[in-house]
Short mmCIF file of C-alpha atoms in Angstrom, two decimals:
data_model
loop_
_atom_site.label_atom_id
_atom_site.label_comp_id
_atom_site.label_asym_id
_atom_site.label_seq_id
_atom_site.Cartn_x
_atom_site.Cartn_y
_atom_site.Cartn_z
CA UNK A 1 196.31 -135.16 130.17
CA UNK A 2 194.92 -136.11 126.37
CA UNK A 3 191.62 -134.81 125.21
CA UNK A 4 191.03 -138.78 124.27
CA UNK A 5 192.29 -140.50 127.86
CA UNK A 6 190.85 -138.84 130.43
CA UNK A 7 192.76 -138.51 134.13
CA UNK A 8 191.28 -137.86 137.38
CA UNK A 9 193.43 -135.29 138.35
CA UNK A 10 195.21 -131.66 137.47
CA UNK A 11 199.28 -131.94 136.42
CA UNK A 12 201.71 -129.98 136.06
CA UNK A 13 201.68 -128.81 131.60
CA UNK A 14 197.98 -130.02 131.58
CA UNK A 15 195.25 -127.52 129.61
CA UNK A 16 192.54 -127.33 131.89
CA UNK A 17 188.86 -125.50 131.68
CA UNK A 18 188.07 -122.69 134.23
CA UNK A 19 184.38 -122.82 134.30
CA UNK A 20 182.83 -119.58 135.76
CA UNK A 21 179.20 -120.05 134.72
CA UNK A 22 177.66 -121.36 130.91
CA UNK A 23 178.16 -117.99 129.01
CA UNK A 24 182.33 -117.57 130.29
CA UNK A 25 184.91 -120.19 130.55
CA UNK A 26 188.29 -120.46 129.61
CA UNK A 27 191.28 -122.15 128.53
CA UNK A 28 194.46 -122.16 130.93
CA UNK A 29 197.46 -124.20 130.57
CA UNK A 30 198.52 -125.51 134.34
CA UNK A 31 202.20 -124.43 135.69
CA UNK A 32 204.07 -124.49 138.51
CA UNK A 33 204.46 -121.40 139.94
CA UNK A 34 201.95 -119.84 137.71
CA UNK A 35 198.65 -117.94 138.86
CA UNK A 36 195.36 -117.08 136.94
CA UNK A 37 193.22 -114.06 137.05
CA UNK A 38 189.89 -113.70 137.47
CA UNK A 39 186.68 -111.56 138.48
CA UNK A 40 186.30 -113.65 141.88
CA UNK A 41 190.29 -113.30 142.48
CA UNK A 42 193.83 -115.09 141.86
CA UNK A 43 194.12 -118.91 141.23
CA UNK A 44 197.06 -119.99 142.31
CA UNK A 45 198.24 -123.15 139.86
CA UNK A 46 200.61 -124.68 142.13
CA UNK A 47 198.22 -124.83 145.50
CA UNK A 48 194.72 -124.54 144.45
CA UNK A 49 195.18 -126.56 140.83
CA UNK A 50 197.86 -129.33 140.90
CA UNK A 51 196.73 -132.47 142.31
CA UNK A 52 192.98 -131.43 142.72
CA UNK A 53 190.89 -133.62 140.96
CA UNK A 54 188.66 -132.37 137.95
CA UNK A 55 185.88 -131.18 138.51
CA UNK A 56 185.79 -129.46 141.73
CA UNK A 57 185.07 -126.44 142.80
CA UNK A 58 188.23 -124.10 143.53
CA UNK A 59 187.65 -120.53 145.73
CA UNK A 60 189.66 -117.54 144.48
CA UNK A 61 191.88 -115.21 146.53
CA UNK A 62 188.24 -112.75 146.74
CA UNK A 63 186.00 -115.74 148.35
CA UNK A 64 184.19 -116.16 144.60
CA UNK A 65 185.03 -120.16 143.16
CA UNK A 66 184.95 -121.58 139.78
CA UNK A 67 184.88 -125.19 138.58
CA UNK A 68 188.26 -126.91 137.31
CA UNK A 69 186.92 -129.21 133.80
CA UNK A 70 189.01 -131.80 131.87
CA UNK A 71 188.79 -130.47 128.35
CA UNK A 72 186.55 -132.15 126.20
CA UNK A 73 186.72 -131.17 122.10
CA UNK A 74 182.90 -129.93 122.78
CA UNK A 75 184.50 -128.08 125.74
CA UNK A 76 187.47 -127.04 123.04
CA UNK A 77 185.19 -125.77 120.31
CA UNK A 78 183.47 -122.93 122.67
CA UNK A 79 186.66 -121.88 124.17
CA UNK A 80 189.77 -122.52 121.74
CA UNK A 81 191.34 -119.19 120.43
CA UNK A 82 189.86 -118.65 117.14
CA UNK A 83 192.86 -118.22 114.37
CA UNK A 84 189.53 -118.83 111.22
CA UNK A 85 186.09 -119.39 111.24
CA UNK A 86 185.39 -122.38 113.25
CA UNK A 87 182.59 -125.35 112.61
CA UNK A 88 180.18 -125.62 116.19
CA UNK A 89 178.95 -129.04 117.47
CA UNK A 90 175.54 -128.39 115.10
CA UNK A 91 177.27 -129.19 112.16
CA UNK A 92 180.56 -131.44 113.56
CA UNK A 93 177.83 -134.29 115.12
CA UNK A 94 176.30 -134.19 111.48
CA UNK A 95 179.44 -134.00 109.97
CA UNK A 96 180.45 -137.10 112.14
CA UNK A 97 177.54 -138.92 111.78
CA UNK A 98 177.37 -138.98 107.95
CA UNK A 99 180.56 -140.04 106.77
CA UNK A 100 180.49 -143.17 109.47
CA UNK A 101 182.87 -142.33 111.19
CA UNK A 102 183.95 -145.04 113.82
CA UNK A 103 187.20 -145.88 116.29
CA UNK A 104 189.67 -147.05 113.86
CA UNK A 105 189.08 -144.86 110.47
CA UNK A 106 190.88 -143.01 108.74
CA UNK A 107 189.64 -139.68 107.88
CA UNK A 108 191.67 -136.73 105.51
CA UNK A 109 190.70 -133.26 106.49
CA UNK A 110 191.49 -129.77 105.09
CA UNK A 111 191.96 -127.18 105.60
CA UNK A 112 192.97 -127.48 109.85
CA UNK A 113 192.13 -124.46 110.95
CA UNK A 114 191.37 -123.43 114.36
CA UNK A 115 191.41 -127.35 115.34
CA UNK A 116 188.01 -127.32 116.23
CA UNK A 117 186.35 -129.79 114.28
CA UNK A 118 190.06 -131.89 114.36
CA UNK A 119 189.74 -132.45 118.06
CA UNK A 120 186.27 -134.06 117.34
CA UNK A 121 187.40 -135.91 114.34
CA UNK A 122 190.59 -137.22 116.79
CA UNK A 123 188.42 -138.38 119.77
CA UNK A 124 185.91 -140.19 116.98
CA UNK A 125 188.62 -142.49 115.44
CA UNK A 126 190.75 -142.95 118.59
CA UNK A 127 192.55 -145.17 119.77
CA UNK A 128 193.60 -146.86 116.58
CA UNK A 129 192.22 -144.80 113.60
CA UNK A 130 194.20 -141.50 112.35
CA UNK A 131 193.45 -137.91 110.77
CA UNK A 132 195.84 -136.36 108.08
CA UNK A 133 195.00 -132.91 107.84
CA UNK A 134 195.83 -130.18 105.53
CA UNK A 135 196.32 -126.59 106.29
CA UNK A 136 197.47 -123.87 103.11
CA UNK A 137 199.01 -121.69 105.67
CA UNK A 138 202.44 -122.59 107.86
CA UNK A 139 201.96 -120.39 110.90
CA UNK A 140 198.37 -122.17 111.38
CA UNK A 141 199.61 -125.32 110.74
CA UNK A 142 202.80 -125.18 113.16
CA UNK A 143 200.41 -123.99 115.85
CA UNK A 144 198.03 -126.91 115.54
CA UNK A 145 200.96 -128.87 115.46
CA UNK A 146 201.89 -127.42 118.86
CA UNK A 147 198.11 -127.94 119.91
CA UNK A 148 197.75 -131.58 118.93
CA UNK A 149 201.38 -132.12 121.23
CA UNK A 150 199.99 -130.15 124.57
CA UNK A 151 195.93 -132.41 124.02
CA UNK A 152 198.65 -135.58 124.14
CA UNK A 153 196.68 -136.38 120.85
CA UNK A 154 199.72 -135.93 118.02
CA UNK A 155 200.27 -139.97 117.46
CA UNK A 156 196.38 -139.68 116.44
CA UNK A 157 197.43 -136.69 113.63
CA UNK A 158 199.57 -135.86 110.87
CA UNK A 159 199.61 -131.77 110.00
CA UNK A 160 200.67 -131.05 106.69
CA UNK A 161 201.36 -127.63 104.94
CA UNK A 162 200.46 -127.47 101.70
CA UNK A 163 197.81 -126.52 98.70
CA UNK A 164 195.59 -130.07 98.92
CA UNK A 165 194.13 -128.26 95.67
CA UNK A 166 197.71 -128.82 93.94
CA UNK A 167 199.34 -131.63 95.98
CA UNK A 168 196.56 -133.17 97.44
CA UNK A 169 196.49 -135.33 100.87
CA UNK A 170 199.93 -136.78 100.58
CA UNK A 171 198.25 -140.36 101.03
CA UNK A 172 196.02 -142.85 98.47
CA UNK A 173 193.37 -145.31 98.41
CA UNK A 174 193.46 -145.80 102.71
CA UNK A 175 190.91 -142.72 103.69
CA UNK A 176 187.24 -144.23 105.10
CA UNK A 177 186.40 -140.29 104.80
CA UNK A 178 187.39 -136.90 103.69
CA UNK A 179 186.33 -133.55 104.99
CA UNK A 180 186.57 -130.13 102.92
CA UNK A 181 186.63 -126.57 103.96
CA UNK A 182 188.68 -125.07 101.87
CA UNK A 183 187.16 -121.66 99.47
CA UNK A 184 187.41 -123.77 96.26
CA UNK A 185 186.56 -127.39 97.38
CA UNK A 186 185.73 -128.50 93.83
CA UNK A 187 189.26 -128.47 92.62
CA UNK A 188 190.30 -130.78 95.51
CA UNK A 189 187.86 -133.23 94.77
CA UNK A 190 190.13 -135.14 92.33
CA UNK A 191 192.85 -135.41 95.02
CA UNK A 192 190.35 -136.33 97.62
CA UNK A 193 188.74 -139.24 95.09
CA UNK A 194 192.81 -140.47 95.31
CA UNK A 195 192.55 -140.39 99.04
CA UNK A 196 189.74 -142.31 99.24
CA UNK A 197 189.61 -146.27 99.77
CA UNK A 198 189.06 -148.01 96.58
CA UNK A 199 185.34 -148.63 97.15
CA UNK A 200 182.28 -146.91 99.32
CA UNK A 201 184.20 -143.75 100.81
CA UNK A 202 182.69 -140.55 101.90
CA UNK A 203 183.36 -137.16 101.62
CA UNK A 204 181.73 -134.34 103.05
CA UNK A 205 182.62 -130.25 101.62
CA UNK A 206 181.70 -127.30 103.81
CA UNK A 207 180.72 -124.21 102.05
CA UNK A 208 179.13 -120.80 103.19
CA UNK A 209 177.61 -120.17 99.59
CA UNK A 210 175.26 -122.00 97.41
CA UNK A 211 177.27 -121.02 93.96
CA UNK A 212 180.53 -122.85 95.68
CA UNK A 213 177.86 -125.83 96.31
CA UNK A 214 176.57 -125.70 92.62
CA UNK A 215 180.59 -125.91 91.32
CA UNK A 216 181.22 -128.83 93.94
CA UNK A 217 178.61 -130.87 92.96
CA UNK A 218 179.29 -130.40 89.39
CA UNK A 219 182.58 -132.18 89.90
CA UNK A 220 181.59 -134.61 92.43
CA UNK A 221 179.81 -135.85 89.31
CA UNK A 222 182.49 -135.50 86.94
CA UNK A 223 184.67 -137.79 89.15
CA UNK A 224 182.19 -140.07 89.47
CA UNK A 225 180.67 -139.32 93.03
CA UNK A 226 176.96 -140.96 93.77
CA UNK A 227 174.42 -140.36 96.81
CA UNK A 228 175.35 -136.86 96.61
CA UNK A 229 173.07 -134.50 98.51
CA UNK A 230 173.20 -131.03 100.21
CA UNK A 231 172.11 -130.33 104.11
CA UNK A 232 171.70 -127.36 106.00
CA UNK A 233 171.50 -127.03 109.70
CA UNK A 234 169.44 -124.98 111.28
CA UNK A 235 169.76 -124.32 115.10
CA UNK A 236 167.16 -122.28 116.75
CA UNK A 237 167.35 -121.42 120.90
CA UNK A 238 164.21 -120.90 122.88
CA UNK A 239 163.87 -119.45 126.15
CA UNK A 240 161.23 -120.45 128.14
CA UNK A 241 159.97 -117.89 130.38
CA UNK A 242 156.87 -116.67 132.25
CA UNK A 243 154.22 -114.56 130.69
CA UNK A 244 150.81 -112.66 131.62
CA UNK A 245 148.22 -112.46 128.79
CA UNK A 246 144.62 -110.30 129.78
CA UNK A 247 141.86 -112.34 130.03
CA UNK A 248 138.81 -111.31 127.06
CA UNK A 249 135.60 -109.95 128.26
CA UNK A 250 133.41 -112.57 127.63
CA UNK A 251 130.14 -110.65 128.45
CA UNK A 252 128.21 -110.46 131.46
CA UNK A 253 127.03 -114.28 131.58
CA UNK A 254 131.01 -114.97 132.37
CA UNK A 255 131.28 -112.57 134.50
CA UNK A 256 127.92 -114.06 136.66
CA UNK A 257 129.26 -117.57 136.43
CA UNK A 258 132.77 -116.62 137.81
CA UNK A 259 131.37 -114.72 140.93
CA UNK A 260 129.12 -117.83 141.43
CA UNK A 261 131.77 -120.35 141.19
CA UNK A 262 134.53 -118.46 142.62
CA UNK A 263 134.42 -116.41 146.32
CA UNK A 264 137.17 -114.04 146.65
CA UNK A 265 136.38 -112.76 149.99
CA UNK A 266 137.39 -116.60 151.36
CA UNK A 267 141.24 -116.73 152.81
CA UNK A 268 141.23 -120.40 151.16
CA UNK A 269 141.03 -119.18 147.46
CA UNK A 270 143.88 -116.21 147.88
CA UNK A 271 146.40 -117.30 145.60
CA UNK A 272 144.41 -119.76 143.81
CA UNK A 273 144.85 -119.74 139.83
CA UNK A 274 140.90 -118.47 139.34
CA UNK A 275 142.04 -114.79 141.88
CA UNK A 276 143.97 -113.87 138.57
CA UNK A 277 140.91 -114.28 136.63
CA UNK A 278 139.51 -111.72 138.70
CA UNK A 279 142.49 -109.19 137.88
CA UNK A 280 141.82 -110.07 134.63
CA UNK A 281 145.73 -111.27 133.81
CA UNK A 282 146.39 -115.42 133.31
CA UNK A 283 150.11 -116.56 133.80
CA UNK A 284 151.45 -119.45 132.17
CA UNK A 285 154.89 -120.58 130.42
CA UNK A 286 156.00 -120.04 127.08
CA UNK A 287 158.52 -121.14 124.83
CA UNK A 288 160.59 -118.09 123.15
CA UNK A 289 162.86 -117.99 120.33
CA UNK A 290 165.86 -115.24 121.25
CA UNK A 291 165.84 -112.88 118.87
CA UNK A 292 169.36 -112.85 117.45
CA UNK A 293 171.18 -115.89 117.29
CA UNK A 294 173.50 -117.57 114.73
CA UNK A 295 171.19 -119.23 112.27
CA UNK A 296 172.69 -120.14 108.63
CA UNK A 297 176.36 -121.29 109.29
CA UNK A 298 177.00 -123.33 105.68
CA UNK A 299 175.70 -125.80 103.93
CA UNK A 300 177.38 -129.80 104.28
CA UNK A 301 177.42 -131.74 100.69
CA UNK A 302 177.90 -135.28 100.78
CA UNK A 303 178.36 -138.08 98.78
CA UNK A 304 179.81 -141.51 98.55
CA UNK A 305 182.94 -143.26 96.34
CA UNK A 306 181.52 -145.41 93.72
#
């Protein structure tokens, strides 16, 4: 199993998706011998897991079944076990998008993290690019290490531990891109310049506050940085449900013309649009925005190597 070459079937040490319904899923790591619990009952790795392909639908010990996915980073991102704040596919596809990334680049990153936006970075550059990434803390950085060997993605990947805003990337002058989310991003930005190809690289910094923007920008001109420019992504849900809105009282007249063109003692009409005109309700669909949801996540500067 690799999050970047995808099998047909479940084996034995593979991390799989158990897919109960959109709003719960979870990670599980298949092995023999091993079982799962869940609200519709046991899952037995060995028997109901192994060998089945992905994708189907596998009944618990209580008569309740769940779905069996191939992990996906997208898949990854809403289900990996969260060791920082993590970036969501609203700003990764941006993210990915803007710096041009392609199979075959060569992208620095820091700091790691969780891993989310790494797995997408990984599956974007596959099979022949790579991603160095950068995390300040060791236990983080051993586990992602640990992650990127079970996702069969760790000849894509080198982890490093270390301050990128002392020691930098550990590489220079091969990066197509560089990615920063890191608290102080503006005194990386020399080290990240050095990481860059000699001519027409990108870099991208991630930053919850505008005054960490205002420094950043500040010293992607200082070093020399053009096309730089600030986005924020906004993602708004809407629910679109059914709704029943009175009709006005538009006078007698209406109410003459209705009776005229509309007989509500004939069986043929019952059920007809114009009998809720007569209870004075209208149905129809709307579009609703929910009313909490995660709006502001940061804002993404970017700009491009002279």
């Amino acid at each position: 199993m690799s999050f970047v070459e995808y099998g047909d079937t479940v084996k034995d040490g593979d991390t799989a998706i158990v897919f109960l319904g959109h709003e719960s899923m979870f990670p599980v790591k298949v092995q023999h011998g091993t079982v799962t619990q869940t609200k519709y009952g046991v899952i037995r790795h060995s028997a109901d897991l192994i060998g089945k392909k992905y994708g189907s639908k596998v009944t618990c010990s209580k008569g309740g079944w769940v779905f069996i996915l191939h992990p996906t980073p997208e898949l990854w991102t809403v289900n990996l076990p969260h060791r920082t704040q993590i970036l969501y596919s609203t700003d990764i596809s941006i993210i990915t998008m803007m710096l041009e990334l392609k199979p075959g680049s060569i992208v620095c990153e820091s700091g790691t993290g969780s891993g989310s936006l790494s797995h997408a970075l990984i599956r974007t550059v596959a099979p022949t690019g790579h991603l160095y990434t950068v995390e300040f803390h060791q236990q983080r950085a051993e586990k992602a290490r640990e992650e990127f060997r079970e996702h069969g993605v760790e000849h894509l990947v080198t982890v490093t531990n270390q301050d990128v805003c002392k020691n930098g990337f550990g590489v220079s002058n091969i990066a197509d891109a560089v990615f920063l989310d890191i608290p102080s991003p503006w005194e990386a930005i020399g080290h990240a310049k050095s990481a860059l190809k000699a001519e027409g690289g990108r870099i991208c910094s991630f930053s919850p506050c505008i005054e960490q923007v205002q420094r950043t920008c500040l010293a992607m001109e200082e070093y020399g940085f053009t096309e730089i420019n600030t986005l924020e992504i906004l993602l708004r849900v809407y629910n679109v449900r059914t709704i029943s809105l009175q009709i006005p009282d538009l006078g007698k007249a209406a109410e003459d013309n209705s009776s005229t063109a509309f007989d509500s003692s004939n069986p043929s009409n019952q059920g007809s649009p114009c009998a809720n005109l007569q209870q004075g309700t209208v149905q129809f669909k709307s579009g609703v925005p929910l009313r909490e949801m995660v709006g502001h996540t940061g804002y993404l500067t970017f700009a491009t190597k002279s």
